[in-house]
GROMACS .gro file of C-alpha atoms in nm:
model
  117
    1MET     CA    1   0.935  -1.513  -0.767
    2ALA     CA    2   0.679  -1.371  -0.525
    3TRP     CA    3   0.626  -1.002  -0.496
    4THR     CA    4   0.760  -0.848  -0.173
    5VAL     CA    5   0.503  -0.624   0.004
    6LEU     CA    6   0.502  -0.370   0.281
    7ILE     CA    7   0.156  -0.324   0.438
    8VAL     CA    8   0.081   0.024   0.572
    9ASP     CA    9  -0.247   0.075   0.767
   10ASP     CA   10  -0.323   0.225   1.108
   11HIS     CA   11  -0.554  -0.068   1.187
   12ALA     CA   12  -0.381  -0.378   1.314
   13GLY     CA   13  -0.674  -0.602   1.226
   14PHE     CA   14  -0.670  -0.499   0.863
   15ARG     CA   15  -0.291  -0.549   0.853
   16ALA     CA   16  -0.335  -0.903   0.989
   17SER     CA   17  -0.613  -0.981   0.745
   18ALA     CA   18  -0.427  -0.838   0.454
   19ARG     CA   19  -0.105  -1.037   0.544
   20ALA     CA   20  -0.304  -1.362   0.564
   21LEU     CA   21  -0.477  -1.291   0.228
   22LEU     CA   22  -0.157  -1.195   0.057
   23GLU     CA   23   0.058  -1.483   0.187
   24ALA     CA   24  -0.219  -1.738   0.092
   25ASP     CA   25  -0.192  -1.596  -0.267
   26GLY     CA   26   0.187  -1.626  -0.278
   27PHE     CA   27   0.297  -1.275  -0.187
   28HIS     CA   28   0.589  -1.234   0.057
   29VAL     CA   29   0.499  -0.973   0.325
   30VAL     CA   30   0.823  -0.826   0.439
   31GLY     CA   31   0.691  -0.571   0.694
   32GLU     CA   32   0.412  -0.357   0.828
   33ALA     CA   33   0.384   0.006   0.933
   34ASP     CA   34   0.102   0.191   1.109
   35ASP     CA   35   0.167   0.557   1.005
   36GLY     CA   36   0.319   0.763   0.720
   37PRO     CA   37   0.664   0.829   0.874
   38SER     CA   38   0.705   0.463   0.976
   39ALA     CA   39   0.611   0.356   0.621
   40LEU     CA   40   0.883   0.571   0.473
   41GLU     CA   41   1.140   0.428   0.719
   42GLN     CA   42   1.030   0.070   0.661
   43ALA     CA   43   1.034   0.109   0.284
   44ARG     CA   44   1.393   0.254   0.293
   45ARG     CA   45   1.506  -0.029   0.518
   46LEU     CA   46   1.315  -0.327   0.358
   47HIS     CA   47   1.310  -0.231  -0.012
   48PRO     CA   48   0.974  -0.391  -0.088
   49GLN     CA   49   0.865  -0.421  -0.447
   50VAL     CA   50   0.505  -0.316  -0.354
   51VAL     CA   51   0.372  -0.084  -0.080
   52LEU     CA   52   0.005  -0.143   0.003
   53LEU     CA   53  -0.073   0.195   0.147
   54ASP     CA   54  -0.384   0.322   0.329
   55VAL     CA   55  -0.494   0.665   0.218
   56GLN     CA   56  -0.581   0.787   0.568
   57LEU     CA   57  -0.296   0.755   0.813
   58PRO     CA   58  -0.176   0.936   1.118
   59GLY     CA   59   0.123   1.163   1.075
   60MET     CA   60   0.109   1.188   0.693
   61ASP     CA   61  -0.159   1.079   0.451
   62GLY     CA   62  -0.113   0.805   0.199
   63PHE     CA   63  -0.082   1.044  -0.097
   64ALA     CA   64   0.202   1.233   0.064
   65VAL     CA   65   0.375   0.902   0.142
   66ALA     CA   66   0.324   0.788  -0.214
   67ASP     CA   67   0.481   1.105  -0.347
   68GLU     CA   68   0.783   1.067  -0.119
   69LEU     CA   69   0.823   0.703  -0.217
   70ALA     CA   70   0.806   0.782  -0.581
   71ALA     CA   71   1.096   1.030  -0.544
   72GLN     CA   72   1.329   0.750  -0.415
   73SER     CA   73   1.571   0.572  -0.651
   74SER     CA   74   1.427   0.222  -0.715
   75ALA     CA   75   1.091   0.332  -0.593
   76PRO     CA   76   0.843   0.062  -0.496
   77THR     CA   77   0.508   0.026  -0.676
   78VAL     CA   78   0.241   0.186  -0.458
   79VAL     CA   79  -0.125   0.065  -0.444
   80LEU     CA   80  -0.351   0.271  -0.230
   81ILE     CA   81  -0.628   0.122  -0.022
   82SER     CA   82  -0.918   0.284   0.175
   83SER     CA   83  -1.242   0.192   0.342
   84ARG     CA   84  -1.393   0.478   0.142
   85GLY     CA   85  -1.482   0.446  -0.227
   86ARG     CA   86  -1.279   0.577  -0.523
   87GLY     CA   87  -1.512   0.869  -0.568
   88THR     CA   88  -1.405   1.020  -0.233
   89PHE     CA   89  -1.052   1.058  -0.367
   90ARG     CA   90  -1.115   1.115  -0.736
   91GLY     CA   91  -0.923   1.437  -0.775
   92ARG     CA   92  -0.619   1.313  -0.587
   93LEU     CA   93  -0.622   0.973  -0.752
   94ALA     CA   94  -0.596   1.143  -1.086
   95THR     CA   95  -0.261   1.301  -0.998
   96THR     CA   96  -0.099   1.042  -0.762
   97SER     CA   97   0.203   0.843  -0.852
   98ALA     CA   98   0.040   0.529  -0.710
   99ARG     CA   99  -0.025   0.240  -0.955
  100GLY     CA  100  -0.378   0.182  -0.843
  101PHE     CA  101  -0.655   0.193  -0.579
  102ILE     CA  102  -0.847  -0.088  -0.411
  103THR     CA  103  -1.121  -0.053  -0.153
  104LYS     CA  104  -1.072  -0.254   0.164
  105ALA     CA  105  -1.406  -0.423   0.102
  106GLU     CA  106  -1.286  -0.572  -0.229
  107PHE     CA  107  -0.926  -0.633  -0.126
  108SER     CA  108  -0.766  -0.969  -0.204
  109GLY     CA  109  -0.436  -1.096  -0.327
  110GLU     CA  110  -0.606  -1.162  -0.666
  111CYS     CA  111  -0.722  -0.801  -0.678
  112LEU     CA  112  -0.370  -0.678  -0.601
  113SER     CA  113  -0.224  -0.903  -0.867
  114GLN     CA  114  -0.465  -0.757  -1.119
  115VAL     CA  115  -0.355  -0.396  -1.029
  116LEU     CA  116   0.018  -0.505  -1.063
  117SER     CA  117  -0.024  -0.674  -1.397
   0.00000   0.00000   0.00000
């Protein structure tokens, strides 16, 4: 069975690229959101198994969204993404409830699969 994924990023171009890459690798993208509050609403409504979540979002950053998602019953697995490197967020990555972090430059369905395994 394919993983169900919610893509959260404020750049429509990245969401479209991520959707294409994920669907080509067998993931089922169930929705998209462009800010933190919308991500929370979509996750509650769609119940994805995975939330691919940009760190920098309008309205609420990805770390805050990840914390709120983790507090939900049957919380989805969160994987953070950013155009900035891991070192930029080192302190926050050490304490986040997210399963992993992928830079946008290295993002692929295969990379997401490795984080999820």
